[in-house]
Coordinates of C-alpha atoms in Angstrom, one line a residue:
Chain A
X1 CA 85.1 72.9 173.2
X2 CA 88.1 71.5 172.1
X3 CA 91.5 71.5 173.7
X4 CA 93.8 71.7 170.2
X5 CA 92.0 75.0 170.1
X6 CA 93.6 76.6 172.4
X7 CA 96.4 75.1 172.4
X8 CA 99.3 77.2 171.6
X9 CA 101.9 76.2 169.0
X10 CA 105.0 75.6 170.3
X11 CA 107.8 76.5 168.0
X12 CA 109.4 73.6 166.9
X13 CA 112.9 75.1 168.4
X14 CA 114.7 78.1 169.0
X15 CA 117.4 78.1 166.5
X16 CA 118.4 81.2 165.5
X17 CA 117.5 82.0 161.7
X18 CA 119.1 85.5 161.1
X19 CA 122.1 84.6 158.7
X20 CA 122.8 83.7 154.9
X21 CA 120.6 82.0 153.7
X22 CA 122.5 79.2 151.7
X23 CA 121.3 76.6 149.0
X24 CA 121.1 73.0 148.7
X25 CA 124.4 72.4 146.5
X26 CA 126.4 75.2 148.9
X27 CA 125.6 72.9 151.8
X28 CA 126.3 69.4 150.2
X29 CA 129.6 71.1 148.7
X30 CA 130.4 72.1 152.2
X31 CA 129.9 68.4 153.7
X32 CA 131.9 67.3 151.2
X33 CA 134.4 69.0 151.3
X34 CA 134.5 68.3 155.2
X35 CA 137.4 66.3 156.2
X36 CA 136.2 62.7 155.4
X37 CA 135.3 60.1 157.6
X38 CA 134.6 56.7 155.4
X39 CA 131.4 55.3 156.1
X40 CA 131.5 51.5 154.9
X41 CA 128.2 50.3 153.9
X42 CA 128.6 47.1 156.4
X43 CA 126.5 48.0 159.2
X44 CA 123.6 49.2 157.4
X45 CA 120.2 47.6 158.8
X46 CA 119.1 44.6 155.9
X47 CA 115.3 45.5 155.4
X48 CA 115.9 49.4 154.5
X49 CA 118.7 48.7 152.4
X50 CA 117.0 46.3 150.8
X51 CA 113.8 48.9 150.0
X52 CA 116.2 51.4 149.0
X53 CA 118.1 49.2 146.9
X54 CA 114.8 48.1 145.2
X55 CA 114.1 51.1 143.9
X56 CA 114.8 49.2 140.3
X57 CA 116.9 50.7 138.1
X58 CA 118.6 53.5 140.4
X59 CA 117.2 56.7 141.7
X60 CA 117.0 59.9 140.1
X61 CA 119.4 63.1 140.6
X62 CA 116.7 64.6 142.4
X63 CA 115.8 61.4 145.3
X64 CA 119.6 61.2 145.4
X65 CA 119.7 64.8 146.5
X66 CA 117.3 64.1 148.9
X67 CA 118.4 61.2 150.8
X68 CA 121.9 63.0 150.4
X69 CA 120.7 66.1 152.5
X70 CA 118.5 63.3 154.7
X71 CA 122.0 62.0 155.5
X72 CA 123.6 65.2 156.3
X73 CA 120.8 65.7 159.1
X74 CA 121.1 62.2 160.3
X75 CA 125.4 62.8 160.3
X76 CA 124.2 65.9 162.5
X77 CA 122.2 64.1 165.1
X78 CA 124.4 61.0 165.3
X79 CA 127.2 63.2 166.2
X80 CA 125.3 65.5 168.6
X81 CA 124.7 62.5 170.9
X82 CA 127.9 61.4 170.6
X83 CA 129.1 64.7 171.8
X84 CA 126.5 64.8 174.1
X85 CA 127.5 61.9 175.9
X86 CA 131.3 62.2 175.9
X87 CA 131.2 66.0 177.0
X88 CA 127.9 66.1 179.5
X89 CA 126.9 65.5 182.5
X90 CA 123.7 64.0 182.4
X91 CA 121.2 62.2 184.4
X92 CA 120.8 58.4 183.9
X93 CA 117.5 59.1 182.1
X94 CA 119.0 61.3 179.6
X95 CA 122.2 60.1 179.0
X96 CA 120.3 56.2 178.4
X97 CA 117.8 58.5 176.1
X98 CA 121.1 60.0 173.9
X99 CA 122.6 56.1 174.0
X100 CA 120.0 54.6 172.5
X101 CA 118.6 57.8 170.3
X102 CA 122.1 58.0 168.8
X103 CA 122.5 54.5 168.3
X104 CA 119.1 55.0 165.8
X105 CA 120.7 57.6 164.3
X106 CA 123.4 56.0 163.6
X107 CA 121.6 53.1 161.8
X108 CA 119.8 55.8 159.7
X109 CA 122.9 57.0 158.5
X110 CA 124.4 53.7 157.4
X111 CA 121.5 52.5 155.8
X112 CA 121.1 56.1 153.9
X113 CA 125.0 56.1 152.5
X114 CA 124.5 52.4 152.1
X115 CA 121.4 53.2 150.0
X116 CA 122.9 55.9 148.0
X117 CA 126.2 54.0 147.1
X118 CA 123.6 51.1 146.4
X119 CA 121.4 53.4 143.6
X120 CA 124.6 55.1 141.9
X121 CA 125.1 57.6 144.2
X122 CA 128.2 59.3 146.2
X123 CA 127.0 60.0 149.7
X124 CA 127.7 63.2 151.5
X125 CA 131.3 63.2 153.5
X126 CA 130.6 63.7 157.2
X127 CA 130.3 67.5 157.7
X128 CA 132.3 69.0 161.1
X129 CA 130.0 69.7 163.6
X130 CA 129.8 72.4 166.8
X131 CA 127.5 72.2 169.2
X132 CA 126.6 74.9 172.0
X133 CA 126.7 72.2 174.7
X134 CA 127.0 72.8 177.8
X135 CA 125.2 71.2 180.7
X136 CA 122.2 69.0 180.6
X137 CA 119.6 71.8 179.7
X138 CA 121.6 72.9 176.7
X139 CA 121.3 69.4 175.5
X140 CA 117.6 68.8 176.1
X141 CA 117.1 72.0 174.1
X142 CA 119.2 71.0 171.0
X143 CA 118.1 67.6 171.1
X144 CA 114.3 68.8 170.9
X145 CA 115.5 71.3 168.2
X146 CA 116.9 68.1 166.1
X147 CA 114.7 65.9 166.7
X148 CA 111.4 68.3 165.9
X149 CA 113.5 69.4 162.7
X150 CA 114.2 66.5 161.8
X151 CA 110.8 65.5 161.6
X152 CA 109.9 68.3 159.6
X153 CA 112.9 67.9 157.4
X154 CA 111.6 64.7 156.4
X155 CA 108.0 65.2 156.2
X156 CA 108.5 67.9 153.5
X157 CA 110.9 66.1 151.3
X158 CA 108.3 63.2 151.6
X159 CA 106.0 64.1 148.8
X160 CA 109.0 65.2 146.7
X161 CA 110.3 62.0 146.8
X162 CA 109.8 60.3 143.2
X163 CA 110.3 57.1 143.9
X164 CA 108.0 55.2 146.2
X165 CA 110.0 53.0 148.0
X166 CA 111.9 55.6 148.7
X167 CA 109.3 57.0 150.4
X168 CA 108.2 54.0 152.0
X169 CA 111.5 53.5 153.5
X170 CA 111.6 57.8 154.7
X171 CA 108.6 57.2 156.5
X172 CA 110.3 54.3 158.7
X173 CA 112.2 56.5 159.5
X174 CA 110.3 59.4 160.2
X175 CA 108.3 57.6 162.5
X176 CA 111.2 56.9 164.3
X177 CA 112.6 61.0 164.8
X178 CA 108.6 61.3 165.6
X179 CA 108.8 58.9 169.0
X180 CA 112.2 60.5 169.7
X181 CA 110.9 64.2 169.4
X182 CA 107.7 63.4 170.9
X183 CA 109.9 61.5 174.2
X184 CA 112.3 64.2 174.9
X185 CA 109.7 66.6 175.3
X186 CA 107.7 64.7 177.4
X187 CA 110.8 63.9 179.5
X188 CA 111.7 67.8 179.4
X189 CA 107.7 68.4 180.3
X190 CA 107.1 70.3 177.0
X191 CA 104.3 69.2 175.2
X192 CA 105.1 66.4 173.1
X193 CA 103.1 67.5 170.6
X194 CA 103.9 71.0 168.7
X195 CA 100.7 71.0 166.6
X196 CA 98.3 68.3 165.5
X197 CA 99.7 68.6 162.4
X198 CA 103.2 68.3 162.0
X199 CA 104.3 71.3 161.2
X200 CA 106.6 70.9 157.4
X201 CA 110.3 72.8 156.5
X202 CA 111.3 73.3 153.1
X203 CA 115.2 72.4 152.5
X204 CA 115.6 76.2 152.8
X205 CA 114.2 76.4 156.2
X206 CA 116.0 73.5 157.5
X207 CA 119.3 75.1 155.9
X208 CA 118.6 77.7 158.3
X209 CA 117.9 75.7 161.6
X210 CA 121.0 73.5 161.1
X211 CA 123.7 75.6 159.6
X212 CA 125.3 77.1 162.7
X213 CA 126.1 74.0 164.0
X214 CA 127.7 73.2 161.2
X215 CA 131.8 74.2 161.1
X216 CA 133.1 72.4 157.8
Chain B
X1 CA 82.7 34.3 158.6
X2 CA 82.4 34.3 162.5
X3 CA 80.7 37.3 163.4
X4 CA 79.9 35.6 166.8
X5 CA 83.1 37.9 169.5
X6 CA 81.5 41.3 169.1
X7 CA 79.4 41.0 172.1
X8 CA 81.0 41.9 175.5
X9 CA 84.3 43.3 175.5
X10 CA 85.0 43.4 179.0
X11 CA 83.5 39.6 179.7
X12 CA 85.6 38.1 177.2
X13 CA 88.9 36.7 179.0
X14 CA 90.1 35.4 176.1
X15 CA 90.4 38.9 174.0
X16 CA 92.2 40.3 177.4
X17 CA 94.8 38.2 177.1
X18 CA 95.5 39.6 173.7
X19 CA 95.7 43.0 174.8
X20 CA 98.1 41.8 177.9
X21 CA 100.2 40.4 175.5
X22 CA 100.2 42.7 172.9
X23 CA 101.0 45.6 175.6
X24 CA 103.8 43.5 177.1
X25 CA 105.0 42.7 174.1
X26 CA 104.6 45.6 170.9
X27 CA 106.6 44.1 168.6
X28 CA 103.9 41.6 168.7
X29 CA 101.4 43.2 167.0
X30 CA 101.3 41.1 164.6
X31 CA 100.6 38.2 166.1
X32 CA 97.8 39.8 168.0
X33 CA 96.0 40.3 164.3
X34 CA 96.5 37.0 164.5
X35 CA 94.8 35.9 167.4
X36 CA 91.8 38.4 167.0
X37 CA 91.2 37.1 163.7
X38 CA 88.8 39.7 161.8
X39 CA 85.3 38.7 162.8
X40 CA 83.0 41.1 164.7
X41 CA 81.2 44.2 163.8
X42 CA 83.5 45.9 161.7
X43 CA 82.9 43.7 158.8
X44 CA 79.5 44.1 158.7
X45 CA 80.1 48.2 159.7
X46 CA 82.6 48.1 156.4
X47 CA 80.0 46.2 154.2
X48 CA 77.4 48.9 155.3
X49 CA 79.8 51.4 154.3
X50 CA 78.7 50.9 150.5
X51 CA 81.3 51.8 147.8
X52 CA 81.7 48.8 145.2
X53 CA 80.0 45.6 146.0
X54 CA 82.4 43.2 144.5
X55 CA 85.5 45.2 146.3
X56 CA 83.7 44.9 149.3
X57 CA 82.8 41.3 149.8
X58 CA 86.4 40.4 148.1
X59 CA 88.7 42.6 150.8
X60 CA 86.2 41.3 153.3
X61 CA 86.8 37.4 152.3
X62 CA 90.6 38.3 152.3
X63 CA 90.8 39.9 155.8
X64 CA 88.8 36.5 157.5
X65 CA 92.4 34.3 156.1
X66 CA 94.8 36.9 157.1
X67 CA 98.2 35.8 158.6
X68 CA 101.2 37.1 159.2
X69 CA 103.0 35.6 155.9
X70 CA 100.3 36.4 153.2
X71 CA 99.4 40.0 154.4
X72 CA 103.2 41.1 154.9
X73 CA 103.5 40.2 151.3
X74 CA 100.5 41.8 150.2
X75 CA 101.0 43.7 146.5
X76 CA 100.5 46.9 146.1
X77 CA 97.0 47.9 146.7
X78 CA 96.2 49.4 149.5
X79 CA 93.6 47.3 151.2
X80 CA 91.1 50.5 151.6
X81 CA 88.9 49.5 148.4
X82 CA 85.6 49.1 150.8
X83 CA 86.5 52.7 151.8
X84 CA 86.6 53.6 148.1
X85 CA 88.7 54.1 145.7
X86 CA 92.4 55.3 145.5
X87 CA 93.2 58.0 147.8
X88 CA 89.5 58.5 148.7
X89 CA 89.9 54.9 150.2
X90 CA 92.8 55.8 152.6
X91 CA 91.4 58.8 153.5
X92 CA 88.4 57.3 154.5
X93 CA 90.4 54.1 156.0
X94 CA 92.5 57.1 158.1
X95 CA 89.2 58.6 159.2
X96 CA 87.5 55.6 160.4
X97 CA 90.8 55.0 163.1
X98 CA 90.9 58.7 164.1
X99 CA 87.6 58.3 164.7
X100 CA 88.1 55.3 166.8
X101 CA 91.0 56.7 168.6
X102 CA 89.1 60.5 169.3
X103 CA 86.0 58.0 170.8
X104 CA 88.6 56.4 172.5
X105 CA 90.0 59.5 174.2
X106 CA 86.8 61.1 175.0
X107 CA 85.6 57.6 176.8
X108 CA 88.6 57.7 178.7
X109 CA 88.5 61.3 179.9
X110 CA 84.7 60.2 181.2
X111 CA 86.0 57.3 182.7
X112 CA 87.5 58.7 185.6
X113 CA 90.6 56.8 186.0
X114 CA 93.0 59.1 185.2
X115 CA 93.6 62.3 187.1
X116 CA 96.0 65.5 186.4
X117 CA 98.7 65.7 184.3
X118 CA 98.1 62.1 182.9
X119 CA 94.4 63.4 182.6
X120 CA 95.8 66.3 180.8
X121 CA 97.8 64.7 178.4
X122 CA 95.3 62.0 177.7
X123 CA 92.9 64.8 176.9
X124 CA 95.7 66.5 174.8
X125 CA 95.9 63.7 172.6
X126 CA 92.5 63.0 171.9
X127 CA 92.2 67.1 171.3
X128 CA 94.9 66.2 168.1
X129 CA 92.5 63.0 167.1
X130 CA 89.3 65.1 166.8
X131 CA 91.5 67.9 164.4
X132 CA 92.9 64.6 162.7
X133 CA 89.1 63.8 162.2
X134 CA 88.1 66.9 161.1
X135 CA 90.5 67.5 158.8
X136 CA 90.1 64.1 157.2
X137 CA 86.4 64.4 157.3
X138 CA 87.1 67.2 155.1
X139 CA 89.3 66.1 152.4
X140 CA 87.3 62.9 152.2
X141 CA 84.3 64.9 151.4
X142 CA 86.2 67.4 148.8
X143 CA 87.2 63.4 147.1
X144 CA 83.8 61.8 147.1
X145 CA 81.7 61.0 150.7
X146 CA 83.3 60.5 154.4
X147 CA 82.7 57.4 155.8
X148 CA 80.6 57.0 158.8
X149 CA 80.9 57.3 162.6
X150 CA 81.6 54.0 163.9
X151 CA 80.0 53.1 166.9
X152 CA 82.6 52.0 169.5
X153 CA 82.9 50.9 172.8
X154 CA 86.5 49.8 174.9
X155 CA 87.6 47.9 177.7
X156 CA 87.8 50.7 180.5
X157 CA 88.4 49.1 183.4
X158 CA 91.3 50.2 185.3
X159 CA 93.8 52.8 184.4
X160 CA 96.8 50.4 183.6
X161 CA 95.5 48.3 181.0
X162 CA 94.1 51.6 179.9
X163 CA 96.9 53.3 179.3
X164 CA 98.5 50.0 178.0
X165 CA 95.1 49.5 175.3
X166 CA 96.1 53.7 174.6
X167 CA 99.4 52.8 173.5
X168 CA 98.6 49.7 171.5
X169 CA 96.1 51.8 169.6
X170 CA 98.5 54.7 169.0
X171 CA 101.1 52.7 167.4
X172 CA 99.1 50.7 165.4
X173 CA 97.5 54.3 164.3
X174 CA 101.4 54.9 163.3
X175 CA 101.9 51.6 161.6
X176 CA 98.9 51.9 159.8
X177 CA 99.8 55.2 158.7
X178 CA 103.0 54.3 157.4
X179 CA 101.4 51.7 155.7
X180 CA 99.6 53.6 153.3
X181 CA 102.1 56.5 152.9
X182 CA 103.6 55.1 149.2
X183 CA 100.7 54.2 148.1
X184 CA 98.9 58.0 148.3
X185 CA 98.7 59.6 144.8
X186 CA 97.9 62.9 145.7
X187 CA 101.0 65.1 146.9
X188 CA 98.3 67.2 149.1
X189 CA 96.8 64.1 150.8
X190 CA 100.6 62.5 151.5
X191 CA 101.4 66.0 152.9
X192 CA 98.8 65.7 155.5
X193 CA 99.0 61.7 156.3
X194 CA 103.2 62.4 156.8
X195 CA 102.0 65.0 159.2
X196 CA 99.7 63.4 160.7
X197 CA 101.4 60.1 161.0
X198 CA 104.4 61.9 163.3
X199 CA 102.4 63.1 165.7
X200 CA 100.6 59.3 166.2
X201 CA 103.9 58.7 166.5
X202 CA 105.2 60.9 169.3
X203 CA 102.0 59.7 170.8
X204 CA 102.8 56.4 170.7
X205 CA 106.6 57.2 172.2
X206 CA 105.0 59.0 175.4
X207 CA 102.5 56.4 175.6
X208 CA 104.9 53.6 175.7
X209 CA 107.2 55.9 178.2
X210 CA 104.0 55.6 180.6
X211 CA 103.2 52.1 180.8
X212 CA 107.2 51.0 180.6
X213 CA 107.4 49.6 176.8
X214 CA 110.4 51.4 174.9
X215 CA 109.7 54.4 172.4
X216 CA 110.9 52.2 169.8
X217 CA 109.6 49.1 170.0
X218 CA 110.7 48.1 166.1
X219 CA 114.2 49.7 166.5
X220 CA 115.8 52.4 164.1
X221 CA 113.0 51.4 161.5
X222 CA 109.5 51.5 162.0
X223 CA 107.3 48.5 161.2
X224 CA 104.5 49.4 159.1
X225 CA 100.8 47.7 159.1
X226 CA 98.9 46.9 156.1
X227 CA 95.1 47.4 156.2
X228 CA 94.5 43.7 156.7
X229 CA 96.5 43.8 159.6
X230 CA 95.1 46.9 161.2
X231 CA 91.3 46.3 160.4
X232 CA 91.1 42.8 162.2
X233 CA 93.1 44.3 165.2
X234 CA 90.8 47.5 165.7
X235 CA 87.3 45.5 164.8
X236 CA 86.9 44.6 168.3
X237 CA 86.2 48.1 169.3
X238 CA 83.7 48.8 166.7
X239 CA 80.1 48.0 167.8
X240 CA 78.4 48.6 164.5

């Protein structure tokens, strides 16, 4: 009768998942100890800083934790489309998708380190990144993996969240790695949705799908 | 309160224009609350809806004043009450647009206007509205009663300002959604609006992609919609 019945999951990327597993604090030690680009807190975009910043009286250890490994994620993606556009060839379509998707990204992670300096914080150092990029399709490929991980990344730390506007402000941007995961795909003629349900990651599992492309 | 526009859709040149501008412009949502106002057959569908009396008539009497200013500002509650109350509310405000968009889909799919791969998708979407339903249906049932089927009838006339109305509806289903996200209490029903709300959104991204508009219209943030803002702009589909 219906179509979602049938319809098979895609999985939400092809990353490979067979190595150490690693924790939270292993990975946030390992950005920070990355060779550290300064982020100033300039740029950030006004409204989510401000949300963030009225999360009265300062966040605790564990939201902090969160929008520090949120950060890390966004770090990842801002840099992949840097990359992507300095070292490959791609069409007009996807190189205008990688401008404007990194420029997003980019925003996220100003107003996150913004945000975290803002509630007491330290943000995350800017981890070193390496990306299996080669030629157009690589970079459809990661960028769906990203995007779709994303998504999930930030839809399970959601309910963690203790603060509301926190969550609030998560959700903004959620919404935002949604339209991006749900365009590439549809430009890449995937389906752009993987299930009618947005399938969730623990920090574990997204540990997993991003480490390898982390060097530092 | 007018109750006087729900007659018509198609014959009404004036409610057009809304549409033409909100799908040229979808930043501009707003303003289109604005010049719908909140009349028509969702009101009375919302009063008939039962829950608390007093909740009722006083979120009703709030949604016929809305603007821009005083519902942006709104405090914390979530503008569900006629729904019911707390998280049975939003579940039940949820179901009532999934319901709205799976009619939607299935009246498009009958209309014969779109063909193939655009048929496909189309179809594919409204597939992920009816398991949004269902699943909804559910946990408002397991929290108290789900609201009512609305009856509902759209503006089919030719396949752009179809696919532009199909867009306009999907991200105000993501705004809306994002709306109520901080103010869910129970972890289990956040779980299942965040992951709900994503996929209205790449909805809304491949939607926009098809009729020109960009896959974010609000930027690196996305804009959310309060209840007062999404009810007067979907009451125009909802016959009774």
């Amino acid at each position: 009768m219906s179509a979602y019945e049938t319809q098979t999951a895609t999985p939400a990327g092809e990353v490979p998942v067979d190595f150490e597993p690693m924790d939270r604090s292993q990975f946030l030690l390992k950005g920070a100890l990355a060779a550290g680009a300064l982020y100033g807190a300039a740029a950030v975009g006004p409204v989510v800083r401000r949300a963030f910043a009225q999360g009265g009286g300062g966040a605790s250890q564990n939201d902090l934790d969160i929008l520090n490994f949120a950060l890390t994620l966004e770090f990842l993606e801002t840099d992949f489309y840097e990359v992507a556009q300095k070292d490959v060839k791609l069409s007009s379509e996807y190189a205008a998708f990688a401008k404007e998707v990194g420029q997003n990204e980019q925003e996220h992670v100003d107003a996150l380190s913004g945000a975290i300096t803002d509630l007491g914080g330290k943000p995350v150092a800017k981890p070193t990144f390496t990306f299996p990029l080669e030629d157009e399709a690589s970079f459809v490929e990661l960028a769906v993996t990203f995007e779709d991980t994303g998504v999930s990344a930030y839809n399970g730390a959601g309910p963690l969240l203790e603060n509301k506007d926190l969550l609030a402000t998560a959700g903004s941007i959620v919404q935002i790695e949604g339209r991006h995961a749900g365009a590439i795909r549809f430009m890449a003629g995937m389906q752009p949705v993987v299930e009618a349900f947005d399938p969730t990651l623990d920090e574990d599992a997204v540990l997993k799908a991003v480490m390898p492309f982390i060097k530092a | 309160m007018s109750i006087t526009r729900q007659k018509g859709i198609d014959q009404d040149p004036a409610k057009k224009g809304a549409l033409q501008r909100l799908a040229d412009d979808p930043v501009s949502r707003r303003k289109f609350v604005a010049v719908t106002g909140s009349g028509s057959a969702l009101t009375l569908f919302l009063a008939a809806c039962g829950g608390d009396d007093d909740e009722s008539t006083n979120t009703s009497g709030e949604s016929t004043t809305s603007t821009t200013e005083e519902t942006s500002t709104a405090a914390d509650t979530s503008g569900t009450e006629m729904f019911g109350k707390g998280d049975l509310g939003i579940v039940n405000y949820a179901l009532t647009l999934e319901y709205l968009e799976a009619a939607f889909y299935v009246d498009v799919a009958k209309s014969g206007l779109f063909k193939g791969a655009e048929l496909t998708l189309l179809k594919q979407f409204g597939a992920n509205e009816e398991a949004h339903v269902g699943a909804l249906e559910q946990t408002a049932n397991s929290l108290g009663k789900a609201a009512p089927q609305p009856k509902t009838e759209f503006p089919l006339d030719d396949a752009k300002s179809v696919a532009m109305l199909a867009a306009t509806v999907e991200n105000v289903g993501a705004a809306a959604y994002l709306g109520q996200a901080a103010l869910i209490e129970s972890e289990e029903v956040l779980a299942a609006a965040l992951s709900i709300h994503t996929v209205e959104a790449r909805h809304a991204a491949v939607l926009n992609m098809l009729v020109g508009d960009p896959i974010t219209p609000d930027g690196a943030f996305a804009v959310p919609m309060s209840a007062e803002e999404v009810l007067p702009a979907v009451s125009d589909f909802i016959v009774s």
